[in-house]
Amino acid sequence: MIFNSLPRKKAIILIASSIAVLLIGTILYLCLKTKSNDENNPGFAQYIEAYTSGIISKKASIRIQLAGQIKTLHTLNQEVGKDVLDFSPSIKGKAFWVDERTIEFKPDEDLEPGEAYNAVLNLQKITEVPKEFETFSFSFQVIKPSFKVEEDGLKSINSSSLDYLKLTGSLYTSDVEDSKDIEKLLTATYAGETKKLKWIHNSTTLTSKYTVDSLKMGSDAQKLKLSWNGKPIDSDVSGDEEIEVPAKGVFKVLNVKAVQEPEQYLLVQFSNPIMVAQDLSGLISIGNVSEVQFTIEGSEVKVYGPDKLEGNYAIKINSGIQNIVGQKLKESFNANVNFENVEPKIIIPGKGSIIPDSGKLTYPFEAINLKAVDVTIIKIYENNIPQFLQKNGPNGDQELRRVGKPLIEKTIQLDEDKSLNLKKRNRFALDIDQMIKTEPGAIYRITIGFRKEYSLYGCDGKSNKASSGDEEDDYNYYDEYYGDNIDEDDGFWQRYNSYYPSGFSWDEKDDPCSNSYYNKDRWVSRNVIASNIGLITKRGNDNSLTVFATNILNTNTMEGVEIKIMDYQNQLIATATTDGEGIAHFDTKRKPYLLLAKKDAQRGYLKLDDGSSLPLSRFNVSGDVVQNGIKGFIYGERGVWRPGDSVYVSFILEDKAKTLPPDLPVIFELYNPQGQLNKKLISSKGLNGFYSFRFKTENGDPTGNWLSKVKVGGAVFSKSIKIETIMPNRLKINLDFGGEKELGKGHGTKGTLTAKWLFGATAKNLKAKVDATLVPSKTVFDKFKAYTFDDPTSAFETESKNLFEGTLNENGVATVNASLTSSESAPGVLMANFTTKVFEPGGNFSIDNFSMPYHVFDSYVGVKMPEGDKLSGMLVTGKDHVISIANVDTKGK
């Protein structure tokens, strides 16, 4: 949570919220000239450090953080007396101590949207204060509910449907709303009936994606009507829009529009899916732009220019374009599209927080449509990092003032290099070494922001200068601060924590020509530490810890790294030094929270809490579990048994620590699928840790998964045993294609099917069936492993075909014609899976399966892309990159 700090005269209100949502609000001045308030009294700074104020979410909590010198006596989560906090209008709820200095009031219900609240904290109920400071008054306001609706246009429901369309779009809310209420805001009516909308909600970004699906095209054109009304969330926003759905069989252009993000292209939407195989060069043109490229996705065509498009362009779509059934566009279509300026933006590439110290410390960032940026660097002291990491992850920003100090506020000009086109995305790098003298072990939080006067965005004659006159520019880093300060940095923190400019309007927050666009949500921040120490840890269930240290610059192991592990209270648990392989081992009784690494001037930090560990859901990490210092493994002589079979189960016991006494009884228990104990065997005589248990099942035993358990002392090991009624193959089946290792389309390869009884007799005159299934495979040739031969734009669905169904001859032989066919849409080599069944006279059958590659094409074209930058993987600008192309036959020649 971020909340306001004291004291201030020229006060800037911060925004507080107890949930991670997009905060919407406006900066209010505390000195409203009509009413006094304690928020602008600098004398309270010795008692109150921060508090909730400004525009907050209706689901927010209200917090007050006392100054460090205030002495309090209470327990964690202890309820605060009811007479400590008063609200007007009143708010039902309870206040608690969330830590030694912070009071949090949690409302029982959502706050009233749009309501302005006044609050009074009775300080004298908490601590001794002079009479003039007995009560502290502050105010805040709740976000007023609002929303807006956008539609993305009609498109086919898939790449093969000529009968159905769908409409997609987005609905944005100003505050967190219940998903059920959001779905009541928008309705769709089509062909006289109300259509049900499909929704995907994202409460973090306050965005809800909707789809009006399966709009059946009729014999005539029909209207799809979207209507929205804000009554379910108490908003006065309402409106409607009608969209024409063309008639069935009508192939036409529905819409043409410019798309800027995440990449720039011209989007052309048709009423039918477009034939993928056709060449659209010359059929769709953008003004005088040459060498355009196309991608076809169902009924949408994306047109990309060779360079950035800016301004107005005449678009021409000719009548030769075909849909998937070969129907041509009857009429040409002309349009005028404006590629507007890209909104001003800053981007930090990558996600990491560690910058390798290779001798020059730089910090890359990308800027669009900006001629300057404001850079702020805050230093988090090395001795404060354990405290900082208690509240934060590697890139956190909570309670920075407690642990950090501002080092620099500086404006960096981006327009000094006149050769750069600043309206396009350009990469820059901050030279950190020139700006500050870095300290080993410290974390630096770098924030890059921008103001309206830095923008190069064209606003049709509107000024890009900041507001002037009676309106003050809350965004100015360099406004002089007057008043009694907590310390010399008080003014900085009040400026740094400002969220929204004066006169902020949520409806204009996405308009680069409005002051409301230039708020702190547009800024980017990253915590960085200059270090070459890379750390990986593995923790066991017994809290044992293994640490691996490597050099980030060359990936070599690092010997002699001092490793300290701390608990949550920042107390030392253990210390070790990495060996020649860069490994250190710890056996601890307590659960560690933080790891500190140190070698010479290098430092490294790693949180060891469960929330910071890597997700393992996509990896098989089961392994063996050590119980009480022993390991055990159960196995059988086969994987499945039939009722009535004899079962032989073995158990291997490993006791490295020699904790078990000799002749310790090992107990074996068998449970049927209903969980009932079926057998219990005991063995105390093992051979080198091997114990054998033998038993026989009954013919009438139930089938399914039985459970075997082995108990050794206090450890229990278990394994499922499958008891199933199975019929083994009684025929030996062989399908031979004359030594061919692969098949080809139209080659007419013939195979010989033979079958014999397992006891050697010929399986004559038996019925047989051969089926083949084609599935996608990866196209790889030994001499061209670096090339990509598969077409990523083609989708292939599994195809099945019956190749043979008949009777074997007197010798148990039949001829199978493997002339498979498949569409040309295959992405590359397919795999043909053959399933052969030979039926006995009684109806039972034996089965055989095998696979062979199947070539739809006689030759393949592969592309080998050049290697990118070693660190980023990207292709650098300013140099030629060679793309290799290979054309090979089915043998890879």
mmCIF file with all atom_site columns, N, CA, C and O in Angstrom, residues 716-733:
data_model
loop_
_atom_site.group_PDB
_atom_site.id
_atom_site.type_symbol
_atom_site.label_atom_id
_atom_site.label_alt_id
_atom_site.label_comp_id
_atom_site.label_asym_id
_atom_site.label_entity_id
_atom_site.label_seq_id
_atom_site.pdbx_PDB_ins_code
_atom_site.Cartn_x
_atom_site.Cartn_y
_atom_site.Cartn_z
_atom_site.occupancy
_atom_site.B_iso_or_equiv
_atom_site.pdbx_formal_charge
_atom_site.auth_seq_id
_atom_site.auth_comp_id
_atom_site.auth_asym_id
_atom_site.auth_atom_id
_atom_site.pdbx_PDB_model_num
ATOM 1  N N  . VAL A 1 716 ? 6.498  -45.392 6.163   1.00 0.00 ? 716 VAL A N  1
ATOM 2  C CA . VAL A 1 716 ? 5.533  -46.159 5.374   1.00 0.00 ? 716 VAL A CA 1
ATOM 3  C C  . VAL A 1 716 ? 5.784  -45.882 3.900   1.00 0.00 ? 716 VAL A C  1
ATOM 4  O O  . VAL A 1 716 ? 5.850  -44.718 3.479   1.00 0.00 ? 716 VAL A O  1
ATOM 5  N N  . PHE A 1 717 ? 5.920  -46.959 3.102   1.00 0.00 ? 717 PHE A N  1
ATOM 6  C CA . PHE A 1 717 ? 6.108  -46.845 1.662   1.00 0.00 ? 717 PHE A CA 1
ATOM 7  C C  . PHE A 1 717 ? 4.953  -47.562 0.972   1.00 0.00 ? 717 PHE A C  1
ATOM 8  O O  . PHE A 1 717 ? 4.472  -48.595 1.471   1.00 0.00 ? 717 PHE A O  1
ATOM 9  N N  . SER A 1 718 ? 4.497  -47.025 -0.151  1.00 0.00 ? 718 SER A N  1
ATOM 10 C CA . SER A 1 718 ? 3.322  -47.605 -0.803  1.00 0.00 ? 718 SER A CA 1
ATOM 11 C C  . SER A 1 718 ? 3.510  -47.638 -2.316  1.00 0.00 ? 718 SER A C  1
ATOM 12 O O  . SER A 1 718 ? 4.294  -46.863 -2.881  1.00 0.00 ? 718 SER A O  1
ATOM 13 N N  . LYS A 1 719 ? 2.767  -48.576 -2.955  1.00 0.00 ? 719 LYS A N  1
ATOM 14 C CA . LYS A 1 719 ? 2.783  -48.703 -4.408  1.00 0.00 ? 719 LYS A CA 1
ATOM 15 C C  . LYS A 1 719 ? 1.491  -49.382 -4.831  1.00 0.00 ? 719 LYS A C  1
ATOM 16 O O  . LYS A 1 719 ? 1.003  -50.295 -4.161  1.00 0.00 ? 719 LYS A O  1
ATOM 17 N N  . SER A 1 720 ? 0.912  -48.918 -5.954  1.00 0.00 ? 720 SER A N  1
ATOM 18 C CA . SER A 1 720 ? -0.308 -49.545 -6.463  1.00 0.00 ? 720 SER A CA 1
ATOM 19 C C  . SER A 1 720 ? 0.042  -50.799 -7.271  1.00 0.00 ? 720 SER A C  1
ATOM 20 O O  . SER A 1 720 ? 1.065  -50.849 -7.964  1.00 0.00 ? 720 SER A O  1
ATOM 21 N N  . ILE A 1 721 ? -0.810 -51.811 -7.169  1.00 0.00 ? 721 ILE A N  1
ATOM 22 C CA . ILE A 1 721 ? -0.657 -53.072 -7.901  1.00 0.00 ? 721 ILE A CA 1
ATOM 23 C C  . ILE A 1 721 ? -1.915 -53.267 -8.741  1.00 0.00 ? 721 ILE A C  1
ATOM 24 O O  . ILE A 1 721 ? -3.029 -53.238 -8.202  1.00 0.00 ? 721 ILE A O  1
ATOM 25 N N  . LYS A 1 722 ? -1.741 -53.425 -10.050 1.00 0.00 ? 722 LYS A N  1
ATOM 26 C CA . LYS A 1 722 ? -2.883 -53.557 -10.943 1.00 0.00 ? 722 LYS A CA 1
ATOM 27 C C  . LYS A 1 722 ? -3.282 -55.028 -11.072 1.00 0.00 ? 722 LYS A C  1
ATOM 28 O O  . LYS A 1 722 ? -2.469 -55.859 -11.457 1.00 0.00 ? 722 LYS A O  1
ATOM 29 N N  . ILE A 1 723 ? -4.526 -55.336 -10.738 1.00 0.00 ? 723 ILE A N  1
ATOM 30 C CA . ILE A 1 723 ? -5.118 -56.656 -10.949 1.00 0.00 ? 723 ILE A CA 1
ATOM 31 C C  . ILE A 1 723 ? -6.207 -56.479 -12.006 1.00 0.00 ? 723 ILE A C  1
ATOM 32 O O  . ILE A 1 723 ? -7.220 -55.818 -11.757 1.00 0.00 ? 723 ILE A O  1
ATOM 33 N N  . GLU A 1 724 ? -6.001 -56.994 -13.201 1.00 0.00 ? 724 GLU A N  1
ATOM 34 C CA . GLU A 1 724 ? -6.934 -56.784 -14.303 1.00 0.00 ? 724 GLU A CA 1
ATOM 35 C C  . GLU A 1 724 ? -7.201 -58.111 -15.013 1.00 0.00 ? 724 GLU A C  1
ATOM 36 O O  . GLU A 1 724 ? -6.355 -59.017 -15.035 1.00 0.00 ? 724 GLU A O  1
ATOM 37 N N  . THR A 1 725 ? -8.410 -58.179 -15.596 1.00 0.00 ? 725 THR A N  1
ATOM 38 C CA . THR A 1 725 ? -8.741 -59.320 -16.453 1.00 0.00 ? 725 THR A CA 1
ATOM 39 C C  . THR A 1 725 ? -8.279 -58.982 -17.855 1.00 0.00 ? 725 THR A C  1
ATOM 40 O O  . THR A 1 725 ? -8.894 -58.155 -18.545 1.00 0.00 ? 725 THR A O  1
ATOM 41 N N  . ILE A 1 726 ? -7.186 -59.563 -18.316 1.00 0.00 ? 726 ILE A N  1
ATOM 42 C CA . ILE A 1 726 ? -6.598 -59.225 -19.609 1.00 0.00 ? 726 ILE A CA 1
ATOM 43 C C  . ILE A 1 726 ? -6.475 -60.481 -20.458 1.00 0.00 ? 726 ILE A C  1
ATOM 44 O O  . ILE A 1 726 ? -6.355 -61.593 -19.946 1.00 0.00 ? 726 ILE A O  1
ATOM 45 N N  . MET A 1 727 ? -6.536 -60.264 -21.769 1.00 0.00 ? 727 MET A N  1
ATOM 46 C CA . MET A 1 727 ? -6.371 -61.361 -22.724 1.00 0.00 ? 727 MET A CA 1
ATOM 47 C C  . MET A 1 727 ? -5.108 -61.099 -23.531 1.00 0.00 ? 727 MET A C  1
ATOM 48 O O  . MET A 1 727 ? -5.065 -60.159 -24.325 1.00 0.00 ? 727 MET A O  1
ATOM 49 N N  . PRO A 1 728 ? -4.076 -61.892 -23.361 1.00 0.00 ? 728 PRO A N  1
ATOM 50 C CA . PRO A 1 728 ? -2.831 -61.637 -24.104 1.00 0.00 ? 728 PRO A CA 1
ATOM 51 C C  . PRO A 1 728 ? -2.998 -62.030 -25.568 1.00 0.00 ? 728 PRO A C  1
ATOM 52 O O  . PRO A 1 728 ? -3.899 -62.778 -25.945 1.00 0.00 ? 728 PRO A O  1
ATOM 53 N N  . ASN A 1 729 ? -2.123 -61.446 -26.408 1.00 0.00 ? 729 ASN A N  1
ATOM 54 C CA . ASN A 1 729 ? -2.115 -61.841 -27.827 1.00 0.00 ? 729 ASN A CA 1
ATOM 55 C C  . ASN A 1 729 ? -1.806 -63.334 -27.949 1.00 0.00 ? 729 ASN A C  1
ATOM 56 O O  . ASN A 1 729 ? -0.891 -63.853 -27.292 1.00 0.00 ? 729 ASN A O  1
ATOM 57 N N  . ARG A 1 730 ? -2.570 -64.022 -28.827 1.00 0.00 ? 730 ARG A N  1
ATOM 58 C CA . ARG A 1 730 ? -2.287 -65.431 -29.093 1.00 0.00 ? 730 ARG A CA 1
ATOM 59 C C  . ARG A 1 730 ? -1.818 -65.626 -30.531 1.00 0.00 ? 730 ARG A C  1
ATOM 60 O O  . ARG A 1 730 ? -1.546 -66.740 -30.953 1.00 0.00 ? 730 ARG A O  1
ATOM 61 N N  . LEU A 1 731 ? -1.768 -64.509 -31.291 1.00 0.00 ? 731 LEU A N  1
ATOM 62 C CA . LEU A 1 731 ? -1.299 -64.546 -32.677 1.00 0.00 ? 731 LEU A CA 1
ATOM 63 C C  . LEU A 1 731 ? -0.092 -63.626 -32.827 1.00 0.00 ? 731 LEU A C  1
ATOM 64 O O  . LEU A 1 731 ? -0.053 -62.530 -32.246 1.00 0.00 ? 731 LEU A O  1
ATOM 65 N N  . LYS A 1 732 ? 0.873  -64.062 -33.632 1.00 0.00 ? 732 LYS A N  1
ATOM 66 C CA . LYS A 1 732 ? 2.002  -63.212 -33.971 1.00 0.00 ? 732 LYS A CA 1
ATOM 67 C C  . LYS A 1 732 ? 1.697  -62.538 -35.301 1.00 0.00 ? 732 LYS A C  1
ATOM 68 O O  . LYS A 1 732 ? 1.466  -63.207 -36.315 1.00 0.00 ? 732 LYS A O  1
ATOM 69 N N  . ILE A 1 733 ? 1.681  -61.201 -35.314 1.00 0.00 ? 733 ILE A N  1
ATOM 70 C CA . ILE A 1 733 ? 1.265  -60.415 -36.487 1.00 0.00 ? 733 ILE A CA 1
ATOM 71 C C  . ILE A 1 733 ? 2.467  -59.658 -37.025 1.00 0.00 ? 733 ILE A C  1
ATOM 72 O O  . ILE A 1 733 ? 3.248  -59.072 -36.258 1.00 0.00 ? 733 ILE A O  1
#
